[in-house]
Tab-separated table of C-alpha atoms and ligand atoms in Angstrom:
chain	number	residue	atom	x	y	z
A	1	MET	CA	-0.348	-66.495	41.779
A	2	GLY	CA	1.269	-65.520	45.089
A	3	LEU	CA	4.504	-65.067	43.150
A	4	LEU	CA	2.825	-62.711	40.702
A	5	VAL	CA	1.592	-60.506	43.527
A	6	VAL	CA	4.987	-60.497	45.189
A	7	LEU	CA	6.679	-59.613	41.907
A	8	LEU	CA	4.262	-56.840	41.016
A	9	VAL	CA	4.269	-55.262	44.443
A	10	CYS	CA	8.043	-55.539	44.692
A	11	ALA	CA	8.475	-53.913	41.292
A	12	SER	CA	6.684	-50.818	42.532
A	13	LEU	CA	8.312	-50.977	45.951
A	14	GLY	CA	11.731	-50.588	44.371
A	15	ALA	CA	10.658	-47.366	42.716
A	16	ALA	CA	8.722	-46.115	45.726
A	17	GLN	CA	11.584	-46.481	48.177
A	18	ALA	CA	13.479	-43.644	46.561
A	19	THR	CA	10.754	-41.200	47.571
A	20	ALA	CA	11.889	-40.901	51.171
A	21	ALA	CA	14.783	-38.762	49.987
A	22	THR	CA	12.637	-36.209	48.142
A	23	ALA	CA	10.721	-33.605	50.132
A	24	PHE	CA	7.191	-32.692	49.084
A	25	GLY	CA	6.854	-29.647	46.835
A	26	HIS	CA	8.090	-28.822	43.355
A	27	ALA	CA	11.027	-31.264	43.425
A	28	PHE	CA	8.564	-34.023	44.319
A	29	LYS	CA	6.355	-32.931	41.433
A	30	SER	CA	9.050	-33.111	38.791
A	31	LYS	CA	10.428	-36.389	40.103
A	32	TYR	CA	7.197	-38.316	40.549
A	33	PHE	CA	4.470	-36.720	38.447
A	34	PHE	CA	3.963	-36.314	34.710
A	35	ILE	CA	2.620	-32.756	35.192
A	36	GLU	CA	3.946	-30.441	32.451
A	37	PRO	CA	6.794	-28.184	33.550
A	38	GLY	CA	5.514	-24.601	33.572
A	39	LEU	CA	1.997	-25.548	34.649
A	40	THR	CA	0.694	-24.376	38.036
A	41	PRO	CA	-1.907	-27.031	38.975
A	42	LEU	CA	-4.167	-25.817	41.796
A	43	ASN	CA	-7.058	-28.064	40.790
A	44	HIS	CA	-5.942	-31.492	41.914
A	45	GLY	CA	-9.419	-32.183	43.270
A	46	ALA	CA	-10.945	-32.373	39.806
A	47	PHE	CA	-9.006	-35.185	38.154
A	48	GLY	CA	-6.116	-36.047	40.488
A	49	ALA	CA	-2.617	-36.945	39.317
A	50	THR	CA	-0.881	-40.302	39.581
A	51	PRO	CA	2.791	-40.807	40.493
A	52	ARG	CA	5.070	-42.425	37.912
A	53	PRO	CA	5.869	-45.563	39.982
A	54	VAL	CA	2.152	-46.236	40.372
A	55	MET	CA	1.597	-45.843	36.626
A	56	GLN	CA	4.508	-48.221	35.998
A	57	ALA	CA	2.921	-50.770	38.323
A	58	GLN	CA	-0.389	-50.323	36.507
A	59	LEU	CA	1.309	-51.040	33.205
A	60	ALA	CA	2.863	-54.191	34.728
A	61	TYR	CA	-0.643	-55.452	35.562
A	62	MET	CA	-1.722	-54.881	31.953
A	63	GLU	CA	1.339	-56.713	30.712
A	64	LYS	CA	0.545	-59.699	32.955
A	65	MET	CA	-2.999	-59.758	31.593
A	66	GLU	CA	-1.819	-59.716	27.990
A	67	ALA	CA	0.887	-62.315	28.671
A	68	SER	CA	-1.864	-64.898	29.257
A	69	CYS	CA	-5.453	-63.714	29.202
A	70	ASP	CA	-6.696	-67.181	30.080
A	71	ALA	CA	-4.514	-67.398	33.161
A	72	TRP	CA	-5.525	-63.874	34.114
A	73	PHE	CA	-9.285	-64.178	33.714
A	74	HIS	CA	-10.021	-67.909	33.917
A	75	GLN	CA	-7.362	-69.359	36.163
A	76	GLY	CA	-7.638	-66.922	39.017
A	77	LEU	CA	-4.704	-64.506	38.674
A	78	ALA	CA	-6.901	-61.424	38.442
A	79	PHE	CA	-9.344	-62.758	41.016
A	80	ASP	CA	-6.583	-63.295	43.575
A	81	LEU	CA	-5.282	-59.777	42.975
A	82	LEU	CA	-8.792	-58.436	43.318
A	83	ASN	CA	-9.136	-60.056	46.728
A	84	GLN	CA	-5.797	-58.665	47.806
A	85	THR	CA	-6.795	-55.184	46.606
A	86	ARG	CA	-10.191	-55.298	48.314
A	87	HIS	CA	-8.509	-56.258	51.585
A	88	ALA	CA	-5.974	-53.412	51.316
A	89	VAL	CA	-8.566	-50.776	50.382
A	90	ALA	CA	-10.995	-52.000	53.054
A	91	ALA	CA	-8.269	-51.721	55.705
A	92	PHE	CA	-7.426	-48.215	54.460
A	93	VAL	CA	-10.997	-46.947	54.833
A	94	GLY	CA	-11.999	-48.961	57.916
A	95	SER	CA	-14.492	-51.198	56.132
A	96	ASN	CA	-15.178	-54.894	56.485
A	97	VAL	CA	-13.921	-56.409	53.268
A	98	SER	CA	-17.275	-58.151	52.709
A	99	ASN	CA	-18.982	-54.721	52.539
A	100	LEU	CA	-16.635	-53.165	49.997
A	101	VAL	CA	-16.456	-53.457	46.225
A	102	LEU	CA	-14.311	-51.713	43.656
A	103	VAL	CA	-15.839	-49.613	40.891
A	104	ASP	CA	-14.474	-47.325	38.188
A	105	ASN	CA	-15.547	-43.956	39.554
A	106	ALA	CA	-18.062	-42.106	41.670
A	107	SER	CA	-20.506	-42.130	38.763
A	108	ALA	CA	-20.584	-45.947	38.653
A	109	ALA	CA	-21.129	-46.100	42.414
A	110	CYS	CA	-23.787	-43.388	42.488
A	111	ASN	CA	-25.732	-45.070	39.680
A	112	ALA	CA	-25.526	-48.433	41.454
A	113	ALA	CA	-26.769	-46.996	44.747
A	114	LEU	CA	-29.614	-44.782	43.542
A	115	ARG	CA	-30.826	-47.045	40.737
A	116	SER	CA	-30.930	-50.119	42.993
A	117	LEU	CA	-33.536	-48.570	45.275
A	118	LYS	CA	-37.143	-49.541	44.736
A	119	LEU	CA	-38.652	-46.065	44.971
A	120	GLY	CA	-42.181	-45.013	44.101
A	121	PRO	CA	-44.258	-41.836	43.647
A	122	THR	CA	-44.712	-41.334	47.400
A	123	ASP	CA	-40.945	-41.305	48.006
A	124	ILE	CA	-38.698	-38.258	48.263
A	125	ILE	CA	-34.982	-37.964	47.503
A	126	MET	CA	-33.472	-35.079	49.487
A	127	LEU	CA	-30.478	-33.224	48.018
A	128	LEU	CA	-28.525	-30.178	49.210
A	129	SER	CA	-28.165	-27.069	47.036
A	130	TRP	CA	-24.369	-27.493	46.651
A	131	GLU	CA	-24.743	-31.035	45.353
A	132	TYR	CA	-22.322	-31.962	42.565
A	133	PRO	CA	-24.221	-32.512	39.273
A	134	LEU	CA	-23.768	-36.297	39.401
A	135	GLY	CA	-26.131	-36.764	42.351
A	136	VAL	CA	-28.622	-34.359	40.804
A	137	THR	CA	-28.619	-36.020	37.382
A	138	VAL	CA	-28.959	-39.593	38.634
A	139	SER	CA	-31.700	-38.508	41.053
A	140	ASP	CA	-33.503	-36.821	38.140
A	141	TYR	CA	-33.290	-40.028	36.141
A	142	VAL	CA	-34.549	-42.135	39.046
A	143	SER	CA	-37.356	-39.655	39.573
A	144	GLN	CA	-38.425	-39.970	35.911
A	145	ILE	CA	-38.403	-43.773	36.105
A	146	THR	CA	-40.056	-44.216	39.510
A	147	GLY	CA	-42.111	-41.064	40.045
A	148	ALA	CA	-40.130	-40.292	43.224
A	149	ARG	CA	-39.951	-36.566	44.025
A	150	ILE	CA	-36.733	-34.602	44.520
A	151	VAL	CA	-36.452	-31.841	47.098
A	152	THR	CA	-33.328	-29.695	47.203
A	153	LEU	CA	-32.594	-27.864	50.457
A	154	ASN	CA	-31.332	-24.318	50.017
A	155	MET	CA	-28.243	-24.353	52.181
A	156	SER	CA	-26.647	-21.247	53.700
A	157	PHE	CA	-23.124	-20.334	52.663
A	158	PRO	CA	-20.817	-19.186	54.325
A	159	THR	CA	-21.660	-21.790	56.910
A	160	ASP	CA	-20.498	-23.963	59.791
A	161	GLU	CA	-21.179	-27.497	61.031
A	162	ASP	CA	-24.052	-26.617	63.360
A	163	THR	CA	-25.820	-24.613	60.663
A	164	ILE	CA	-25.517	-27.477	58.181
A	165	VAL	CA	-26.815	-29.979	60.737
A	166	ALA	CA	-29.740	-27.724	61.694
A	167	GLU	CA	-30.741	-27.070	58.066
A	168	PHE	CA	-30.392	-30.758	57.228
A	169	GLU	CA	-32.524	-31.857	60.174
A	170	ALA	CA	-35.182	-29.279	59.321
A	171	GLY	CA	-35.293	-30.814	55.819
A	172	LEU	CA	-35.626	-34.348	57.205
A	173	ALA	CA	-38.402	-33.260	59.568
A	174	LYS	CA	-40.291	-31.316	56.900
A	175	TYR	CA	-40.036	-33.719	53.952
A	176	ARG	CA	-39.518	-37.132	55.615
A	177	PRO	CA	-37.455	-38.287	52.634
A	178	ARG	CA	-36.878	-41.940	51.828
A	179	VAL	CA	-33.338	-41.070	50.676
A	180	ALA	CA	-30.907	-38.393	51.850
A	181	PHE	CA	-28.014	-37.844	49.442
A	182	PHE	CA	-25.061	-35.693	50.527
A	183	ASP	CA	-21.303	-35.279	50.146
A	184	ALA	CA	-18.601	-36.153	52.679
A	185	ILE	CA	-16.595	-33.285	51.200
A	186	ALA	CA	-18.623	-30.831	49.144
A	187	SER	CA	-17.082	-29.787	45.876
A	188	TYR	CA	-18.522	-26.420	44.721
A	189	PRO	CA	-17.996	-24.731	47.182
A	190	ALA	CA	-15.555	-27.149	48.797
A	191	PHE	CA	-15.427	-28.036	52.488
A	192	VAL	CA	-15.577	-31.049	54.808
A	193	MET	CA	-19.133	-31.860	55.849
A	194	PRO	CA	-20.190	-33.048	59.336
A	195	THR	CA	-20.827	-36.455	57.764
A	196	SER	CA	-21.103	-38.503	60.915
A	197	ARG	CA	-23.807	-36.234	62.364
A	198	LEU	CA	-25.712	-36.265	59.060
A	199	VAL	CA	-25.596	-40.064	58.813
A	200	GLN	CA	-26.884	-40.393	62.386
A	201	LEU	CA	-29.727	-37.961	61.704
A	202	THR	CA	-30.649	-39.765	58.507
A	203	ARG	CA	-30.855	-43.031	60.456
A	204	GLN	CA	-32.942	-41.343	63.153
A	205	TYR	CA	-35.449	-40.223	60.499
A	206	ASN	CA	-35.545	-43.716	58.942
A	207	ALA	CA	-34.146	-42.589	55.616
A	208	ILE	CA	-31.525	-44.261	53.430
A	209	SER	CA	-28.177	-42.431	53.455
A	210	ILE	CA	-26.070	-42.164	50.297
A	211	VAL	CA	-22.770	-40.407	50.930
A	212	ASP	CA	-20.756	-39.088	47.993
A	213	GLY	CA	-17.211	-39.294	49.345
A	214	ALA	CA	-15.602	-38.645	45.940
A	215	HIS	CA	-12.988	-36.374	47.575
A	216	ALA	CA	-12.648	-38.182	50.886
A	217	ILE	CA	-10.134	-41.021	50.564
A	218	GLY	CA	-6.612	-39.634	50.881
A	219	GLN	CA	-7.889	-36.317	52.246
A	220	ILE	CA	-9.559	-37.211	55.563
A	221	PRO	CA	-9.310	-40.323	57.773
A	222	LEU	CA	-12.157	-42.774	57.226
A	223	ASN	CA	-13.766	-45.446	59.368
A	224	LEU	CA	-16.685	-46.611	57.285
A	225	GLU	CA	-17.848	-49.377	59.628
A	226	GLU	CA	-18.138	-46.900	62.467
A	227	LEU	CA	-19.899	-44.378	60.199
A	228	ASP	CA	-22.102	-47.093	58.651
A	229	PRO	CA	-24.190	-45.163	56.125
A	230	ASP	CA	-26.254	-47.263	53.734
A	231	PHE	CA	-23.990	-46.368	50.797
A	232	TYR	CA	-20.626	-44.587	50.708
A	233	PHE	CA	-18.443	-44.143	47.652
A	234	ALA	CA	-15.041	-42.571	47.090
A	235	ASN	CA	-12.693	-41.941	44.170
A	236	GLY	CA	-9.159	-43.255	44.517
A	237	TYR	CA	-7.937	-41.183	41.596
A	238	LYS	CA	-8.556	-37.855	43.327
A	239	TRP	CA	-6.770	-37.397	46.690
A	240	LEU	CA	-5.262	-40.861	47.033
A	241	CYS	CA	-3.573	-40.389	43.610
A	242	SER	CA	-4.344	-43.873	42.305
A	243	PRO	CA	-4.995	-44.175	38.541
A	244	LYS	CA	-8.185	-42.974	36.880
A	245	GLY	CA	-10.686	-45.823	37.002
A	246	SER	CA	-10.132	-46.648	40.682
A	247	ALA	CA	-12.948	-46.071	43.164
A	248	LEU	CA	-14.737	-47.881	45.956
A	249	LEU	CA	-18.294	-48.440	47.061
A	250	ARG	CA	-19.084	-49.544	50.599
A	251	VAL	CA	-22.590	-50.937	51.042
A	252	SER	CA	-24.062	-51.671	54.424
A	253	PRO	CA	-25.120	-55.333	54.881
A	254	ARG	CA	-28.681	-53.935	55.162
A	255	MET	CA	-28.664	-52.983	51.479
A	256	GLN	CA	-26.447	-55.584	49.831
A	257	ALA	CA	-29.169	-57.996	48.709
A	258	VAL	CA	-30.857	-55.302	46.602
A	259	THR	CA	-27.729	-53.563	45.288
A	260	TRP	CA	-26.664	-54.128	41.699
A	261	PRO	CA	-24.022	-52.468	39.527
A	262	ALA	CA	-25.331	-50.137	36.813
A	263	THR	CA	-23.847	-52.536	34.241
A	264	ILE	CA	-25.126	-56.018	34.985
A	265	ASN	CA	-23.406	-59.170	33.805
A	266	ASN	CA	-23.119	-61.600	36.732
A	267	GLY	CA	-26.341	-62.600	38.513
A	268	ASP	CA	-24.648	-64.179	41.516
A	269	PRO	CA	-26.588	-63.815	44.792
A	270	ASP	CA	-23.392	-62.501	46.383
A	271	PHE	CA	-23.290	-58.740	45.927
A	272	ALA	CA	-19.485	-58.570	45.699
A	273	THR	CA	-19.449	-61.069	42.835
A	274	ARG	CA	-22.008	-59.006	40.920
A	275	PHE	CA	-19.674	-56.006	41.128
A	276	TRP	CA	-16.504	-57.933	40.354
A	277	TRP	CA	-17.694	-59.178	36.992
A	278	THR	CA	-19.465	-56.491	34.952
A	279	GLY	CA	-18.039	-57.836	31.679
A	280	THR	CA	-14.477	-58.307	30.428
A	281	ARG	CA	-12.402	-55.308	31.378
A	282	ASP	CA	-9.017	-53.967	32.355
A	283	TYR	CA	-8.568	-54.170	36.143
A	284	SER	CA	-5.171	-52.504	36.262
A	285	ALA	CA	-6.435	-49.240	37.784
A	286	TRP	CA	-8.097	-51.169	40.617
A	287	PHE	CA	-5.022	-53.259	41.379
A	288	ALA	CA	-2.822	-50.153	41.381
A	289	PHE	CA	-4.611	-49.173	44.605
A	290	LEU	CA	-2.067	-51.557	46.180
A	291	ASP	CA	0.882	-49.683	44.718
A	292	THR	CA	-0.610	-46.279	45.513
A	293	ILE	CA	-1.028	-47.169	49.171
A	294	GLU	CA	2.541	-48.480	49.195
A	295	PHE	CA	3.897	-45.390	47.411
A	296	ARG	CA	2.263	-43.099	49.967
A	297	LYS	CA	3.776	-45.184	52.768
A	298	GLN	CA	7.224	-44.899	51.231
A	299	ALA	CA	6.738	-41.168	50.659
A	300	GLY	CA	6.261	-40.502	54.370
A	301	GLY	CA	2.925	-42.118	55.188
A	302	GLU	CA	-0.606	-40.803	55.549
A	303	ALA	CA	0.056	-38.382	58.404
A	304	ALA	CA	2.912	-36.731	56.493
A	305	TRP	CA	0.950	-36.619	53.250
A	306	THR	CA	-2.283	-35.146	54.608
A	307	GLY	CA	-0.360	-33.035	57.131
A	308	TYR	CA	1.521	-31.363	54.286
A	309	ASN	CA	-1.628	-30.782	52.238
A	310	ASN	CA	-3.798	-29.500	55.074
A	311	GLY	CA	-0.951	-27.406	56.458
A	312	LEU	CA	-0.430	-25.855	53.041
A	313	CYS	CA	-4.125	-24.938	52.781
A	314	THR	CA	-3.900	-23.338	56.247
A	315	SER	CA	-0.844	-21.286	55.212
A	316	VAL	CA	-2.532	-20.236	51.986
A	317	PHE	CA	-5.545	-18.981	53.915
A	318	GLU	CA	-3.390	-17.079	56.410
A	319	LEU	CA	-1.349	-15.427	53.683
A	320	LEU	CA	-4.108	-14.541	51.232
A	321	SER	CA	-6.787	-13.568	53.758
A	322	LYS	CA	-4.443	-10.808	54.964
A	323	ARG	CA	-3.506	-9.763	51.448
A	324	TRP	CA	-7.150	-9.691	50.343
A	325	ASN	CA	-8.774	-8.704	53.627
A	326	VAL	CA	-11.363	-11.484	53.406
A	327	SER	CA	-12.729	-13.781	56.103
A	328	ARG	CA	-13.355	-17.501	56.239
A	329	ALA	CA	-16.252	-19.088	54.375
A	330	VAL	CA	-16.163	-22.071	56.765
A	331	PRO	CA	-14.344	-22.658	60.086
A	332	PRO	CA	-10.853	-24.236	60.008
A	333	SER	CA	-12.269	-27.601	61.172
A	334	MET	CA	-14.111	-27.810	57.825
A	335	THR	CA	-11.039	-27.332	55.665
A	336	ALA	CA	-8.688	-30.178	54.786
A	337	SER	CA	-6.906	-30.147	51.403
A	338	LEU	CA	-9.532	-28.137	49.525
A	339	LEU	CA	-9.799	-24.474	50.482
A	340	THR	CA	-12.681	-22.236	49.459
A	341	MET	CA	-11.772	-18.554	49.790
A	342	PRO	CA	-13.859	-15.486	48.963
A	343	LEU	CA	-12.311	-13.533	46.100
A	344	PRO	CA	-11.397	-9.953	47.073
A	345	CYS	CA	-14.440	-8.503	45.319
A	346	GLY	CA	-15.259	-5.785	47.874
A	347	GLU	CA	-18.620	-5.040	49.441
A	348	ASN	CA	-21.533	-6.156	47.216
A	349	ASN	CA	-18.997	-7.540	44.721
A	350	THR	CA	-18.325	-4.033	43.382
A	351	ARG	CA	-14.856	-5.032	42.179
A	352	CYS	CA	-16.259	-8.110	40.429
A	353	PRO	CA	-19.052	-7.214	38.020
A	354	PHE	CA	-18.275	-10.474	36.174
A	355	ALA	CA	-18.888	-14.190	36.783
A	356	ALA	CA	-16.175	-15.761	38.912
A	357	PHE	CA	-15.562	-18.091	35.976
A	358	ALA	CA	-13.889	-15.182	34.149
A	359	VAL	CA	-11.052	-15.378	36.680
A	360	GLU	CA	-10.651	-19.084	36.026
A	361	ALA	CA	-10.469	-18.481	32.270
A	362	PHE	CA	-7.848	-15.736	32.750
A	363	MET	CA	-5.730	-18.055	34.923
A	364	ARG	CA	-5.895	-20.790	32.320
A	365	GLN	CA	-4.397	-18.387	29.765
A	366	HIS	CA	-1.419	-18.191	32.132
A	367	ASP	CA	-1.089	-21.958	32.613
A	368	LEU	CA	-2.588	-21.853	36.086
A	369	GLN	CA	-5.418	-24.324	36.720
A	370	VAL	CA	-7.895	-23.479	39.468
A	371	VAL	CA	-11.646	-23.487	40.126
A	372	THR	CA	-13.638	-20.307	40.714
A	373	LEU	CA	-17.338	-20.239	41.454
A	374	ASP	CA	-20.390	-18.117	42.239
A	375	PHE	CA	-22.513	-19.437	45.095
A	376	ASN	CA	-25.352	-17.773	47.038
A	377	GLY	CA	-24.289	-14.384	45.654
A	378	GLY	CA	-20.625	-14.755	46.695
A	379	LYS	CA	-17.600	-15.259	44.411
A	380	TYR	CA	-14.994	-17.776	45.476
A	381	VAL	CA	-11.797	-19.477	44.475
A	382	ARG	CA	-11.306	-23.163	45.255
A	383	PHE	CA	-7.707	-24.125	45.876
A	384	SER	CA	-6.484	-27.717	45.969
A	385	CYS	CA	-3.412	-28.305	48.143
A	386	GLN	CA	-1.430	-31.362	47.096
A	387	VAL	CA	2.055	-32.653	47.888
A	388	TYR	CA	3.454	-31.258	44.632
A	389	ASN	CA	2.322	-27.681	45.410
A	390	GLU	CA	4.179	-24.950	47.286
A	391	ILE	CA	2.974	-21.638	48.712
A	392	SER	CA	4.552	-19.810	45.761
A	393	ASP	CA	1.904	-21.403	43.494
A	394	TYR	CA	-0.850	-19.559	45.362
A	395	VAL	CA	1.139	-16.317	45.469
A	396	ARG	CA	1.329	-16.623	41.689
A	397	PHE	CA	-2.477	-16.840	41.614
A	398	ALA	CA	-2.745	-13.690	43.761
A	399	ASP	CA	-0.268	-11.802	41.541
A	400	LEU	CA	-2.154	-12.819	38.422
A	401	LEU	CA	-5.427	-11.789	40.074
A	402	ASP	CA	-4.003	-8.276	40.608
A	403	GLU	CA	-3.163	-8.191	36.911
A	404	PHE	CA	-6.677	-9.375	36.051
A	405	PHE	CA	-8.244	-6.589	38.162
A	406	LYS	CA	-5.931	-4.041	36.544
A	407	GLN	CA	-7.037	-5.146	33.077
A	408	GLN	CA	-10.680	-4.944	34.146
A	409	GLU	CA	-10.134	-1.369	35.386
A	410	GLN	CA	-8.433	-0.383	32.132
A	411	GLN	CA	-11.359	-1.740	30.094
A	412	LYS	CA	-13.869	0.452	31.966
B	501	PLP	C1	-18.521	-34.491	44.915
B	501	PLP	C2	-18.250	-35.200	43.611
B	501	PLP	N1	-18.979	-36.277	43.283
B	501	PLP	C3	-18.792	-36.946	42.145
B	501	PLP	C4	-17.829	-36.554	41.239
B	501	PLP	C5	-17.727	-37.303	39.943
B	501	PLP	O1	-16.695	-38.229	39.954
B	501	PLP	P1	-16.446	-39.175	38.710
B	501	PLP	O2	-16.256	-38.326	37.505
B	501	PLP	O3	-15.197	-39.904	39.083
B	501	PLP	O4	-17.594	-40.099	38.573
B	501	PLP	C6	-17.037	-35.450	41.530
B	501	PLP	C7	-15.991	-35.011	40.589
B	501	PLP	O5	-15.281	-34.065	40.781
B	501	PLP	C8	-17.259	-34.745	42.738
B	501	PLP	O6	-16.556	-33.653	43.054
């Protein structure tokens, strides 16, 4: 088994080593990503993108499985790789390995967390008004099954950390929820949340914290033991760039005895074993976490990777805020690799008598992928900044936006 690991990791190492020579940006994109030439992808946050060497390593895991399914499933090959992967991912996010399991995506983790809780009609689940639909939908389901009530706090936006903390605490004090569900990095609109302060407050008010960190791993540094919420989940396939089907769930020892995967197969008392075996499946996306972490190391390491992405978002803001004469929706400390900018719609949105989504649809016609959104009466664009992007991608957006406004004027 040890040999298998060495061979698989080495296979990807060989490919990854070449990366040091290629600077981030468009050359990096064409060398390492499958992204269609001609496409301007400014929406990495939605579905991610996985480098070729990582995909090759993933395929090698599948080939090993098919070479001898018995050896893979029954004789410990996959189990040994799983342990190795859990150790590597746990080290990456600052978790004790015993508290961390691998899952397919944020949805699997969110279902496991919320549906494991024994709630009743006197309990409240507290959500924030920018919650991604996943948390809302699973909470709705849990509410139907258990009678628990959902309260959604109307959050201000534009905002800052102190405002979020104050509004959150007012919600805890008013509703005394049993569960507080919130994002580590909100998605629509997108910004980094003051997660540590929210977890501490939740603990202070004796509620269970569930943190949706779908966008966190690979975008911001994590130390999950120090943070210690009751549940924290994150998608590898987004900012870490591991394959689709790779995600993690960290469960505090306080909650492990009651926590079950949404798909139950193994009834072992050990919580990690319940999550490891949810039926026969392909584990290649999980194991490719190993190769993704190695690829990022070979491509400059975490500081270089996130430094490039966050620096690019900063440059984009500086450039476009001047061009559009708009101000920040959140302070710089709340922006990492996802940037939410007001669209240049003028006072009272006079230039934008349409839903922001119309801009997104126009961009798609020009092979530019981006998210636009209406929130609290404002219209925004959400830019993702990833190592394969360059500032010219965002200038292209701004040029196309001018064209869009011109067309709107002509149609009047
Ligand atoms: C904040 C947040 N949570 C959850 C999800 C859902 O992730 P998945 O489709 O991997 O379950 C997303 C997807 O973009 C998200 O932005």
